[in-house]
Amino acid sequence: MDHYQIIRDLSTGQFKPIYVLMGEEPYFIDLVTDYIEEKILDEASKAFCQTIVYGRDVKMPDVLALAKGFPMMGDKQVVIVKESQEMKEWKKAEDLEGLEAYLKNPTPSTLLVFTYKHKKLDKRTKLYKSIDKAGVVFDSEKIKEYKLPEWITKYTEQRGYKIQNNAAILLADYLGTDLSKVVNAVNKLAVILPSGSTFTTQHIEDNIGISKDYNVFELIKALNTKDVLKSNRIINYFEANPKANPIQMTIPMLYRHFSQLAAYLSMADKSNAAKEIGINPYAMNDFKEAAKNYDARKAEKIIGYLRSTDKKTKGVDNVSAEDGDLMKELVFKILH
């Protein structure tokens, strides 16, 4: 069951006694949690019939005591345990016996919600099977990197807008798979631009602060083709705008690219390379271009340069070199 289905069921009054919202992607967990928190009870009932606690502050017996209670008004009460992965009881089966017992006869008027971010319950356990039988277990998975532009396009359309393909790729590349950042960027454009507008790379550059000409992805393209002039223009721009393009962000992205390039170069069969190394299919031409200018041995050397530079940015074996100087030295080593 995906988050859309859970929200649809809730909106039609199809409630389950327990919801465990777990997984690596907090954005979808927050969507479902926010809907339950904001929509299940009316404002008058929330003060008496809605309780929100946090895993670091509460123990399972306290949660179950709340769940076993009855609403003071109306026919439904909501108990939400946020950040429940911080509860110590999940680590020991004997500490969860009370929850298992509750699941055999849950209070029908209670909607009990556990958010369990960045982790997952073991699906092989008796507890997981009991929760799944009595209620809903939602596994919130990260969007694959190569699918992110498509997700951005669909989300933008849901907001009543369109987005150019290269603009979706720019957002995906620059913001990565942190959906909260992606959604905030799209929502910001939606506030600024008229409904029905098509988002372009220029809109993104003007309003999100991502330069379509001077960003780490343009640097990667310049390095792929060994375009010395363009590479140096970009890193000079980085040096002049350190807050927009910090070296601490640039190096990890270069590291990821050249690690993927090393994997690509080592493949005997490259027919399914995009999926195997986890890249956007639109980026395959960039990898093919890079393969003309780098071999696997050089790619491995570059990974070593990146590791060394990363240490220097943290003060290791570096007394006085500024970030701009470190970036220039790194780019020189990559290109030559």
CSV table of C-alpha atoms in Angstrom, one decimal, residues 155-156 159-161 183-195 197 199 208:
chain,number,residue,atom,x,y,z
A,155,TYR,CA,4.7,16.2,-8.6
A,156,THR,CA,4.9,19.4,-10.5
A,159,ARG,CA,0.6,21.1,-8.3
A,160,GLY,CA,-1.0,22.4,-11.6
A,161,TYR,CA,2.2,23.2,-13.4
A,183,VAL,CA,9.3,19.7,-2.9
A,184,ASN,CA,10.2,23.0,-1.2
A,185,ALA,CA,11.9,24.1,-4.5
A,186,VAL,CA,8.8,23.2,-6.6
A,187,ASN,CA,6.5,24.8,-4.1
A,188,LYS,CA,8.5,28.0,-4.1
A,189,LEU,CA,8.2,28.2,-7.9
A,190,ALA,CA,4.5,27.5,-7.6
A,191,VAL,CA,4.1,30.5,-5.3
A,192,ILE,CA,6.0,32.8,-7.6
A,193,LEU,CA,4.7,31.8,-11.0
A,194,PRO,CA,1.1,31.8,-12.3
A,195,SER,CA,-0.8,28.5,-12.2
A,197,SER,CA,3.2,27.9,-16.0
A,199,PHE,CA,9.1,25.8,-15.0
A,208,ILE,CA,16.1,28.7,-6.4
